[in-house]
Short mmCIF file of N, CA, C and O in Angstrom, two decimals:
data_model
loop_
_atom_site.label_atom_id
_atom_site.label_comp_id
_atom_site.label_asym_id
_atom_site.label_seq_id
_atom_site.Cartn_x
_atom_site.Cartn_y
_atom_site.Cartn_z
N MET A 1 28.81 108.80 149.39
CA MET A 1 29.34 108.33 148.19
C MET A 1 29.23 106.75 148.31
O MET A 1 29.77 106.31 149.26
N PRO A 2 28.83 106.25 147.22
CA PRO A 2 28.72 104.64 147.14
C PRO A 2 30.10 104.12 147.03
O PRO A 2 31.03 104.80 146.45
N PRO A 3 30.34 102.90 147.55
CA PRO A 3 31.72 102.31 147.37
C PRO A 3 32.01 101.92 145.97
O PRO A 3 31.08 101.75 145.14
N MET A 4 33.27 102.01 145.57
CA MET A 4 33.59 101.89 144.01
C MET A 4 33.71 100.46 143.84
O MET A 4 34.18 99.65 144.56
N THR A 5 33.16 100.12 142.62
CA THR A 5 33.21 98.60 142.41
C THR A 5 34.26 98.44 141.22
O THR A 5 34.94 99.36 140.84
N ALA A 6 34.44 97.25 140.98
CA ALA A 6 35.51 96.73 140.14
C ALA A 6 35.30 97.42 138.83
O ALA A 6 36.26 97.74 138.03
N HIS A 7 34.08 97.59 138.45
CA HIS A 7 33.70 98.19 137.08
C HIS A 7 34.19 99.61 136.99
O HIS A 7 34.62 100.02 135.93
N HIS A 8 34.12 100.40 138.06
CA HIS A 8 34.64 101.76 138.10
C HIS A 8 36.10 101.88 138.16
O HIS A 8 36.64 102.81 137.58
N ARG A 9 36.72 100.99 138.62
CA ARG A 9 38.28 101.05 138.77
C ARG A 9 38.91 100.64 137.47
O ARG A 9 40.14 101.00 137.23
N ALA A 10 38.26 99.92 136.59
CA ALA A 10 38.96 99.43 135.36
C ALA A 10 39.15 100.59 134.33
O ALA A 10 38.42 101.50 134.44
N THR A 11 40.35 100.59 133.66
CA THR A 11 40.72 101.56 132.76
C THR A 11 39.71 101.36 131.53
O THR A 11 39.68 100.17 131.17
N PRO A 12 39.23 102.43 130.95
CA PRO A 12 38.47 102.23 129.77
C PRO A 12 39.15 101.67 128.61
O PRO A 12 40.47 101.98 128.47
N PRO A 13 38.72 100.75 127.71
CA PRO A 13 39.45 100.07 126.69
C PRO A 13 39.97 101.10 125.58
O PRO A 13 41.16 100.84 125.26
N SER A 14 39.41 102.21 125.41
CA SER A 14 40.01 103.21 124.47
C SER A 14 41.30 103.76 124.97
O SER A 14 42.23 104.05 124.38
N TYR A 15 41.19 104.10 126.30
CA TYR A 15 42.51 104.56 126.95
C TYR A 15 43.68 103.65 126.89
O TYR A 15 44.69 103.98 126.60
N ARG A 16 43.39 102.34 127.06
CA ARG A 16 44.41 101.31 127.03
C ARG A 16 45.07 101.23 125.65
O ARG A 16 46.30 101.20 125.46
N TRP A 17 44.21 101.29 124.56
CA TRP A 17 44.73 101.23 123.21
C TRP A 17 45.49 102.45 122.98
O TRP A 17 46.70 102.42 122.21
N THR A 18 45.19 103.63 123.53
CA THR A 18 45.93 104.90 123.29
C THR A 18 47.27 104.63 124.05
O THR A 18 48.33 105.08 123.47
N VAL A 19 47.44 104.15 125.20
CA VAL A 19 48.70 103.97 125.85
C VAL A 19 49.57 102.94 125.03
O VAL A 19 50.81 103.26 124.85
N LEU A 20 49.01 101.75 124.69
CA LEU A 20 49.71 100.88 123.97
C LEU A 20 50.34 101.39 122.54
O LEU A 20 51.39 101.19 122.28
N LEU A 21 49.44 102.21 121.74
CA LEU A 21 49.93 102.87 120.58
C LEU A 21 51.00 103.89 120.93
O LEU A 21 52.13 103.84 120.16
N ALA A 22 50.95 104.54 122.03
CA ALA A 22 52.05 105.61 122.37
C ALA A 22 53.25 104.86 122.70
O ALA A 22 54.41 105.24 122.38
N LEU A 23 53.20 103.73 123.50
CA LEU A 23 54.39 103.01 123.90
C LEU A 23 54.97 102.32 122.66
O LEU A 23 56.33 102.39 122.45
N GLY A 24 54.15 101.76 121.67
CA GLY A 24 54.79 101.27 120.46
C GLY A 24 55.34 102.17 119.58
O GLY A 24 56.48 102.05 118.88
N LEU A 25 54.87 103.42 119.47
CA LEU A 25 55.34 104.58 118.83
C LEU A 25 56.76 105.04 119.39
O LEU A 25 57.77 105.23 118.63
N ALA A 26 56.76 105.11 120.76
CA ALA A 26 58.02 105.48 121.28
C ALA A 26 59.16 104.43 121.14
O ALA A 26 60.29 104.75 120.90
N ALA A 27 58.84 103.09 121.11
CA ALA A 27 59.79 102.17 121.02
C ALA A 27 60.34 102.17 119.55
O ALA A 27 61.51 101.98 119.31
N GLY A 28 59.45 102.34 118.55
CA GLY A 28 59.88 102.58 117.28
C GLY A 28 60.77 103.79 116.92
O GLY A 28 61.76 103.54 116.21
N ILE A 29 60.54 104.80 117.61
CA ILE A 29 61.39 105.91 117.38
C ILE A 29 62.66 105.66 118.07
O ILE A 29 63.82 105.99 117.43
N ALA A 30 62.72 105.03 119.23
CA ALA A 30 63.96 104.69 119.85
C ALA A 30 64.91 103.90 119.02
O ALA A 30 65.99 103.95 118.84
N VAL A 31 64.20 102.82 118.32
CA VAL A 31 64.90 101.86 117.47
C VAL A 31 65.51 102.63 116.30
O VAL A 31 66.74 102.43 115.87
N ALA A 32 64.68 103.49 115.72
CA ALA A 32 65.26 104.38 114.58
C ALA A 32 66.37 105.12 114.91
O ALA A 32 67.38 105.33 114.11
N PHE A 33 66.14 105.82 116.11
CA PHE A 33 67.30 106.69 116.56
C PHE A 33 68.60 105.99 116.76
O PHE A 33 69.75 106.36 116.24
N VAL A 34 68.54 104.75 117.39
CA VAL A 34 69.82 103.98 117.55
C VAL A 34 70.38 103.48 116.24
O VAL A 34 71.68 103.45 116.08
N ALA A 35 69.52 103.08 115.37
CA ALA A 35 70.06 102.54 113.99
C ALA A 35 70.53 103.61 113.31
O ALA A 35 71.76 103.57 112.63
N ALA A 36 70.01 105.04 113.35
CA ALA A 36 70.60 106.02 112.58
C ALA A 36 71.92 106.43 113.19
O ALA A 36 72.93 106.75 112.50
N ARG A 37 72.16 106.41 114.54
CA ARG A 37 73.45 106.75 115.10
C ARG A 37 74.46 105.70 114.78
O ARG A 37 75.58 105.98 114.47
N ALA A 38 74.12 104.37 114.70
CA ALA A 38 75.15 103.35 114.27
C ALA A 38 75.52 103.52 112.76
O ALA A 38 76.70 103.33 112.45
N LEU A 39 74.57 103.89 111.97
CA LEU A 39 74.84 104.04 110.53
C LEU A 39 75.81 105.25 110.37
O LEU A 39 76.58 105.26 109.45
N ARG A 40 75.55 106.22 111.01
CA ARG A 40 76.29 107.56 110.98
C ARG A 40 77.74 107.27 111.41
O ARG A 40 78.69 107.77 110.94
N ARG A 41 77.95 106.54 112.46
CA ARG A 41 79.40 106.12 112.91
C ARG A 41 80.06 105.31 111.99
O ARG A 41 81.33 105.34 111.86
N GLY A 42 79.55 104.52 111.06
CA GLY A 42 80.16 103.67 110.21
C GLY A 42 80.62 102.33 110.97
O GLY A 42 80.50 102.16 112.08
N PRO A 43 81.31 101.43 110.17
CA PRO A 43 81.66 100.03 110.85
C PRO A 43 82.79 100.32 111.83
O PRO A 43 83.48 101.25 111.80
N ALA A 44 82.80 99.57 112.82
CA ALA A 44 83.79 99.56 113.90
C ALA A 44 85.17 99.36 113.26
O ALA A 44 85.36 98.43 112.45
N GLU A 45 86.18 100.08 113.76
CA GLU A 45 87.43 99.83 113.10
C GLU A 45 88.20 98.71 113.91
O GLU A 45 87.96 98.51 115.11
N ALA A 46 89.03 97.87 113.19
CA ALA A 46 89.51 96.81 113.79
C ALA A 46 90.70 97.42 114.67
O ALA A 46 91.38 98.36 114.25
N PRO A 47 91.01 96.71 115.67
CA PRO A 47 92.25 97.20 116.51
C PRO A 47 93.51 97.15 115.77
O PRO A 47 93.70 96.19 115.06
N ARG A 48 94.24 98.16 115.92
CA ARG A 48 95.50 98.12 115.25
C ARG A 48 96.59 97.38 116.00
O ARG A 48 96.75 97.51 117.17
N GLU A 49 97.32 96.53 115.14
CA GLU A 49 98.24 95.61 115.70
C GLU A 49 99.61 95.96 115.05
O GLU A 49 99.58 96.48 113.94
N PRO A 50 100.66 95.64 115.61
CA PRO A 50 102.02 95.97 115.01
C PRO A 50 102.21 95.11 113.72
O PRO A 50 101.52 93.95 113.81
N ALA A 51 102.83 95.41 112.83
CA ALA A 51 102.95 94.67 111.40
C ALA A 51 103.82 93.47 111.78
O ALA A 51 104.70 93.52 112.56
N GLU A 52 103.52 92.33 111.19
CA GLU A 52 104.36 91.19 111.26
C GLU A 52 105.31 90.95 110.06
O GLU A 52 104.93 91.51 108.96
N ALA A 53 106.31 90.32 110.32
CA ALA A 53 107.14 90.03 109.16
C ALA A 53 106.42 88.89 108.36
O ALA A 53 105.74 87.96 108.76
N ILE A 54 106.63 89.12 106.95
CA ILE A 54 105.77 88.14 105.99
C ILE A 54 106.70 86.83 106.00
O ILE A 54 107.88 86.91 105.68
N ASP A 55 105.98 85.74 106.23
CA ASP A 55 106.59 84.49 106.02
C ASP A 55 106.45 83.99 104.57
O ASP A 55 105.49 83.66 104.10
N THR A 56 107.73 84.11 103.85
CA THR A 56 107.69 83.82 102.45
C THR A 56 107.49 82.48 102.03
O THR A 56 107.27 82.05 101.00
N ASP A 57 107.67 81.55 103.07
CA ASP A 57 107.65 80.04 102.84
C ASP A 57 106.15 79.84 102.51
O ASP A 57 105.82 78.72 101.95
N ARG A 58 105.08 80.52 103.00
CA ARG A 58 103.78 80.32 102.69
C ARG A 58 103.29 80.85 101.39
O ARG A 58 102.06 80.71 101.05
N TYR A 59 103.96 81.58 100.63
CA TYR A 59 103.57 82.14 99.38
C TYR A 59 104.28 81.48 98.24
O TYR A 59 105.51 80.98 98.26
N ILE A 60 103.70 81.57 97.03
CA ILE A 60 104.31 80.94 95.78
C ILE A 60 105.32 81.91 95.19
O ILE A 60 105.13 83.16 95.16
N ARG A 61 106.58 81.56 95.08
CA ARG A 61 107.57 82.29 94.52
C ARG A 61 107.50 82.58 93.19
O ARG A 61 106.78 81.75 92.31
N PRO A 62 107.93 83.79 92.52
CA PRO A 62 107.75 84.04 91.07
C PRO A 62 108.50 82.87 90.39
O PRO A 62 109.66 82.42 90.81
N ILE A 63 108.05 82.66 89.20
CA ILE A 63 108.68 81.62 88.41
C ILE A 63 110.00 82.23 87.82
O ILE A 63 110.10 83.25 87.25
N GLU A 64 111.27 81.46 88.16
CA GLU A 64 112.43 81.92 87.69
C GLU A 64 112.74 81.35 86.32
O GLU A 64 112.82 80.11 86.01
N THR A 65 112.93 82.15 85.30
CA THR A 65 113.27 81.86 84.02
C THR A 65 114.69 81.88 83.66
O THR A 65 115.36 82.60 84.23
N GLU A 66 115.15 81.12 82.60
CA GLU A 66 116.49 81.29 82.19
C GLU A 66 116.36 81.64 80.66
O GLU A 66 115.61 81.07 79.92
N ARG A 67 117.15 82.65 80.20
CA ARG A 67 117.16 83.11 78.75
C ARG A 67 117.94 82.07 77.93
O ARG A 67 119.04 81.98 78.22
N GLU A 68 117.36 81.69 76.88
CA GLU A 68 118.10 80.69 75.90
C GLU A 68 118.81 81.69 75.01
O GLU A 68 118.33 82.50 74.40
N ALA A 69 120.07 81.25 74.79
CA ALA A 69 120.90 81.94 73.79
C ALA A 69 120.40 82.03 72.48
O ALA A 69 119.97 80.86 71.94
N GLY A 70 120.45 83.13 71.74
CA GLY A 70 120.05 83.06 70.31
C GLY A 70 118.59 83.40 70.19
O GLY A 70 118.13 84.01 69.25
N SER A 71 117.66 82.73 70.98
CA SER A 71 116.21 82.66 70.64
C SER A 71 115.65 83.93 71.41
O SER A 71 114.51 84.30 70.95
N GLY A 72 116.04 84.39 72.45
CA GLY A 72 115.34 85.41 73.15
C GLY A 72 114.31 84.89 74.09
O GLY A 72 113.50 85.63 74.81
N GLU A 73 114.05 83.58 74.13
CA GLU A 73 112.95 83.05 74.82
C GLU A 73 113.42 82.85 76.34
O GLU A 73 114.47 82.69 76.56
N GLN A 74 112.55 82.97 77.24
CA GLN A 74 112.80 82.60 78.66
C GLN A 74 112.07 81.31 78.99
O GLN A 74 110.81 81.02 78.40
N VAL A 75 112.73 80.38 79.44
CA VAL A 75 112.21 79.05 79.82
C VAL A 75 112.40 78.65 81.27
O VAL A 75 113.35 79.03 82.00
N ALA A 76 111.29 78.05 81.79
CA ALA A 76 111.15 77.73 83.25
C ALA A 76 110.71 76.23 83.42
O ALA A 76 109.82 75.79 82.48
N PRO A 77 110.98 75.58 84.34
CA PRO A 77 110.47 74.26 84.60
C PRO A 77 108.94 74.36 84.80
O PRO A 77 108.49 75.28 85.34
N PHE A 78 108.17 73.39 84.27
CA PHE A 78 106.81 73.33 84.17
C PHE A 78 106.31 71.97 84.11
O PHE A 78 107.01 71.02 83.64
N SER A 79 105.00 71.52 84.41
CA SER A 79 104.46 70.30 84.33
C SER A 79 103.74 70.25 82.86
O SER A 79 102.72 70.99 82.69
N GLY A 80 104.30 69.52 81.95
CA GLY A 80 103.76 69.61 80.76
C GLY A 80 104.36 70.69 79.89
O GLY A 80 105.51 71.11 80.18
N PHE A 81 103.91 71.18 78.74
CA PHE A 81 104.42 72.12 78.05
C PHE A 81 103.36 73.35 77.89
O PHE A 81 102.21 73.06 77.72
N ALA A 82 103.94 74.59 78.10
CA ALA A 82 103.00 75.73 77.98
C ALA A 82 103.93 76.92 77.35
O ALA A 82 105.04 76.96 77.40
N VAL A 83 102.95 77.81 76.84
CA VAL A 83 103.61 79.03 76.24
C VAL A 83 102.93 80.20 76.91
O VAL A 83 101.68 80.33 76.86
N SER A 84 103.84 81.23 77.21
CA SER A 84 103.19 82.47 77.77
C SER A 84 103.64 83.53 76.67
O SER A 84 104.76 83.71 76.37
N VAL A 85 102.57 84.35 76.28
CA VAL A 85 102.92 85.38 75.29
C VAL A 85 102.45 86.55 75.87
O VAL A 85 101.22 86.75 76.17
N GLU A 86 103.37 87.59 75.75
CA GLU A 86 103.00 88.84 76.11
C GLU A 86 103.39 89.74 74.95
O GLU A 86 104.36 89.61 74.15
N THR A 87 102.54 90.81 74.72
CA THR A 87 102.70 91.58 73.46
C THR A 87 102.79 93.09 73.91
O THR A 87 102.29 93.50 74.98
N GLU A 88 103.62 93.89 73.03
CA GLU A 88 103.53 95.19 73.20
C GLU A 88 103.01 95.90 72.01
O GLU A 88 103.65 95.72 70.84
N PRO A 89 101.87 96.46 71.93
CA PRO A 89 100.91 96.82 73.00
C PRO A 89 100.07 95.55 73.40
O PRO A 89 100.06 94.53 72.68
N GLU A 90 99.59 95.57 74.45
CA GLU A 90 98.75 94.46 75.19
C GLU A 90 97.36 94.43 74.34
O GLU A 90 97.04 95.21 73.49
N ALA A 91 96.63 93.37 74.69
CA ALA A 91 95.40 93.01 74.09
C ALA A 91 95.48 92.68 72.63
O ALA A 91 94.47 93.04 71.90
N ALA A 92 96.43 92.04 72.11
CA ALA A 92 96.42 91.49 70.74
C ALA A 92 96.05 90.11 70.75
O ALA A 92 96.10 89.48 71.74
N LEU A 93 95.27 89.70 69.75
CA LEU A 93 94.89 88.32 69.62
C LEU A 93 95.95 87.42 69.36
O LEU A 93 96.62 87.60 68.44
N VAL A 94 96.04 86.40 70.18
CA VAL A 94 97.20 85.37 70.07
C VAL A 94 96.73 83.94 69.73
O VAL A 94 95.71 83.50 70.14
N THR A 95 97.25 83.52 68.63
CA THR A 95 96.92 82.14 68.11
C THR A 95 98.31 81.24 68.27
O THR A 95 99.32 81.55 67.89
N ILE A 96 98.07 80.05 69.16
CA ILE A 96 99.12 79.23 69.30
C ILE A 96 98.85 77.84 68.72
O ILE A 96 97.78 77.33 68.97
N ALA A 97 99.68 77.37 67.88
CA ALA A 97 99.48 76.10 67.10
C ALA A 97 98.18 76.00 66.60
O ALA A 97 97.43 74.95 66.57
N GLY A 98 97.67 77.15 65.89
CA GLY A 98 96.50 77.19 65.10
C GLY A 98 95.36 77.39 66.00
O GLY A 98 94.13 77.40 65.40
N VAL A 99 95.38 77.50 67.21
CA VAL A 99 94.16 77.77 68.09
C VAL A 99 94.21 79.05 68.63
O VAL A 99 95.24 79.51 69.35
N GLU A 100 93.18 80.02 68.49
CA GLU A 100 93.08 81.18 69.15
C GLU A 100 92.98 81.12 70.60
O GLU A 100 92.10 80.38 71.13
N ARG A 101 93.87 81.75 71.28
CA ARG A 101 93.89 81.65 72.75
C ARG A 101 93.41 82.88 73.48
O ARG A 101 93.57 82.97 74.74
N GLY A 102 93.03 83.92 72.80
CA GLY A 102 92.49 85.14 73.34
C GLY A 102 93.48 86.26 73.37
O GLY A 102 94.41 86.13 72.53
N GLU A 103 93.11 87.34 74.11
CA GLU A 103 94.06 88.66 73.96
C GLU A 103 95.15 88.60 74.93
O GLU A 103 95.00 88.00 76.12
N SER A 104 96.36 89.14 74.56
CA SER A 104 97.51 89.06 75.35
C SER A 104 97.31 89.83 76.69
O SER A 104 96.62 90.97 76.53
N PRO A 105 97.95 89.53 77.67
CA PRO A 105 98.92 88.28 77.83
C PRO A 105 98.13 87.00 77.98
O PRO A 105 96.98 86.94 78.41
N VAL A 106 98.78 86.02 77.44
CA VAL A 106 98.19 84.71 77.24
C VAL A 106 99.11 83.66 77.88
O VAL A 106 100.29 83.72 77.59
N LEU A 107 98.58 82.68 78.59
CA LEU A 107 99.27 81.61 79.11
C LEU A 107 98.52 80.32 78.65
O LEU A 107 97.24 80.09 79.05
N ALA A 108 99.07 79.54 77.79
CA ALA A 108 98.22 78.29 77.27
C ALA A 108 99.08 77.02 77.31
O ALA A 108 100.27 77.01 76.98
N GLY A 109 98.44 76.08 77.82
CA GLY A 109 99.15 74.62 77.66
C GLY A 109 98.90 74.29 76.28
O GLY A 109 97.94 74.55 75.56
N VAL A 110 99.95 73.48 75.79
CA VAL A 110 99.91 73.01 74.44
C VAL A 110 100.31 71.47 74.32
O VAL A 110 101.31 71.03 75.04
N GLU A 111 99.43 70.82 73.76
CA GLU A 111 99.61 69.36 73.42
C GLU A 111 100.61 69.17 72.20
O GLU A 111 100.14 69.52 71.11
N CYS A 112 101.69 68.73 72.48
CA CYS A 112 102.84 68.66 71.36
C CYS A 112 103.82 67.53 71.77
O CYS A 112 104.04 67.19 72.95
N LYS A 113 104.59 67.03 70.83
CA LYS A 113 105.74 66.26 71.00
C LYS A 113 106.93 67.06 71.14
O LYS A 113 107.22 67.95 70.36
N PRO A 114 107.85 66.72 72.18
CA PRO A 114 109.08 67.47 72.32
C PRO A 114 109.90 67.46 70.89
O PRO A 114 109.99 66.47 70.13
N GLY A 115 110.20 68.64 70.67
CA GLY A 115 110.97 68.94 69.41
C GLY A 115 110.17 69.52 68.17
O GLY A 115 110.59 69.83 67.27
N ALA A 116 108.88 69.28 68.32
CA ALA A 116 107.90 69.92 67.39
C ALA A 116 107.92 71.34 67.40
O ALA A 116 108.10 72.00 68.43
N LYS A 117 107.78 71.97 66.12
CA LYS A 117 107.61 73.39 66.06
C LYS A 117 106.26 73.89 66.40
O LYS A 117 105.23 73.26 65.89
N VAL A 118 106.19 74.96 67.23
CA VAL A 118 104.96 75.42 67.67
C VAL A 118 104.85 76.88 67.21
O VAL A 118 105.43 77.79 67.72
N PRO A 119 104.03 77.14 66.10
CA PRO A 119 103.84 78.37 65.47
C PRO A 119 102.95 79.34 66.40
O PRO A 119 102.04 78.91 66.96
N ILE A 120 103.29 80.59 66.45
CA ILE A 120 102.60 81.47 67.18
C ILE A 120 102.28 82.75 66.18
O ILE A 120 103.29 83.28 65.69
N ARG A 121 101.04 83.20 66.21
CA ARG A 121 100.84 84.37 65.45
C ARG A 121 100.01 85.42 66.51
O ARG A 121 99.31 85.05 67.25
N VAL A 122 100.39 86.71 66.09
CA VAL A 122 99.69 87.80 66.90
C VAL A 122 99.14 88.89 66.03
O VAL A 122 99.80 89.14 64.97
N ALA A 123 98.05 89.31 66.25
CA ALA A 123 97.44 90.30 65.60
C ALA A 123 96.54 91.26 66.34
O ALA A 123 96.06 91.01 67.27
N LYS A 124 96.69 92.51 65.75
CA LYS A 124 95.89 93.62 66.45
C LYS A 124 95.54 94.59 65.32
O LYS A 124 96.43 95.03 64.66
N PRO A 125 94.25 95.12 65.35
CA PRO A 125 93.92 96.17 64.41
C PRO A 125 94.88 97.27 64.60
O PRO A 125 95.18 97.86 65.49
N GLY A 126 95.29 97.85 63.30
CA GLY A 126 96.08 99.04 63.26
C GLY A 126 97.58 98.73 63.37
O GLY A 126 98.41 99.62 63.34
N PHE A 127 97.96 97.39 63.62
CA PHE A 127 99.27 97.08 63.68
C PHE A 127 99.56 95.92 62.62
O PHE A 127 98.70 95.08 62.27
N ARG A 128 100.93 95.67 62.23
CA ARG A 128 101.16 94.57 61.32
C ARG A 128 101.18 93.26 62.15
O ARG A 128 101.62 93.34 63.29
N GLY A 129 100.63 92.30 61.62
CA GLY A 129 100.69 90.88 62.34
C GLY A 129 102.13 90.44 62.45
O GLY A 129 103.04 90.86 61.83
N ALA A 130 102.37 89.71 63.64
CA ALA A 130 103.59 89.21 63.84
C ALA A 130 103.61 87.68 63.91
O ALA A 130 102.60 87.03 64.52
N LYS A 131 104.74 87.02 63.54
CA LYS A 131 104.76 85.39 63.73
C LYS A 131 106.00 85.25 64.53
O LYS A 131 107.07 85.75 64.43
N ALA A 132 105.92 84.06 65.29
CA ALA A 132 107.00 83.52 66.05
C ALA A 132 106.81 82.04 66.08
O ALA A 132 105.73 81.57 65.79
N SER A 133 107.84 81.39 66.61
CA SER A 133 107.65 79.99 66.77
C SER A 133 108.73 79.67 67.87
O SER A 133 109.59 80.24 68.21
N THR A 134 108.32 78.44 68.52
CA THR A 134 109.25 77.92 69.52
C THR A 134 109.16 76.39 69.34
O THR A 134 108.38 75.84 68.45
N LEU A 135 110.08 75.72 70.00
CA LEU A 135 110.08 74.29 69.90
C LEU A 135 109.44 73.59 71.12
O LEU A 135 109.69 74.18 72.22
N CYS A 136 108.70 72.67 71.00
CA CYS A 136 108.09 71.90 72.04
C CYS A 136 109.03 71.27 73.11
O CYS A 136 110.03 70.73 72.52
N ARG A 137 109.02 71.40 74.30
CA ARG A 137 109.83 70.84 75.20
C ARG A 137 109.20 70.03 76.20
O ARG A 137 108.01 70.29 76.58
N ALA A 138 109.80 69.12 76.80
CA ALA A 138 109.15 68.24 77.88
C ALA A 138 109.22 69.15 79.14
O ALA A 138 110.28 69.61 79.67
N ASP A 139 108.08 69.25 79.87
CA ASP A 139 108.12 69.90 81.09
C ASP A 139 108.65 71.25 81.08
O ASP A 139 109.59 71.52 81.89
N ALA A 140 108.13 72.14 80.38
CA ALA A 140 108.84 73.49 80.24
C ALA A 140 107.75 74.57 80.07
O ALA A 140 106.73 74.25 79.24
N LEU A 141 107.94 75.78 80.45
CA LEU A 141 107.11 76.92 80.21
C LEU A 141 107.97 77.85 79.26
O LEU A 141 109.15 78.19 79.77
N VAL A 142 107.53 78.24 78.20
CA VAL A 142 108.41 79.18 77.37
C VAL A 142 107.61 80.42 77.29
O VAL A 142 106.45 80.57 77.12
N LYS A 143 108.33 81.59 77.57
CA LYS A 143 107.75 82.93 77.69
C LYS A 143 108.28 83.69 76.47
O LYS A 143 109.60 83.78 76.45
N LEU A 144 107.35 84.32 75.72
CA LEU A 144 107.82 85.07 74.59
C LEU A 144 107.25 86.49 74.73
O LEU A 144 106.07 86.53 75.05
N ASN A 145 107.97 87.46 74.44
CA ASN A 145 107.58 88.83 74.22
C ASN A 145 107.65 89.29 72.86
O ASN A 145 108.73 89.24 72.21
N ILE A 146 106.41 89.75 72.24
CA ILE A 146 106.38 89.99 70.95
C ILE A 146 105.96 91.44 70.88
O ILE A 146 104.87 91.81 71.40
N ARG A 147 106.68 92.29 70.09
CA ARG A 147 106.40 93.82 69.89
C ARG A 147 105.74 93.92 68.45
O ARG A 147 106.35 93.44 67.51
N LEU A 148 104.60 94.56 68.53
CA LEU A 148 103.89 94.77 67.20
C LEU A 148 104.32 96.12 66.67
O LEU A 148 104.46 97.01 67.41
N VAL A 149 104.38 96.15 65.40
CA VAL A 149 104.66 97.50 64.55
C VAL A 149 103.58 97.98 63.89
O VAL A 149 102.80 97.27 63.21
N GLN A 150 103.37 99.25 63.96
CA GLN A 150 102.19 99.85 63.18
C GLN A 150 102.59 99.99 61.72
O GLN A 150 103.44 100.06 61.31
#
């Protein structure tokens, strides 16, 4: 038997491509399998910790209002003058000082001189329109609740 030469020991090129293709296919299947398992498990849950007491100094406290005698208005300190209008039922069109402000509930800043009358109109299809007014105040938020009648 003649001695083997380097040419005889080399792997044929077609065999190499077959091995590389098989390895690539196996790697692709492995990646798909790992991804499918991760998706099936869902997101990792955060570790559960005991509840902490809420530090209320870091949150804005609700606006405290005072009811004005006779008018039924609620008034709170504010920077400038603003009117808050809530209606029953909601989603009524609110007009303040002649300017449509959108559907209730509405919070709107109003340019006016203290003591001036600020007219408010509320309308909703299927209900009688309602009118109200308030007086402009320096640095105040006035809250009005208006009930519409059918």
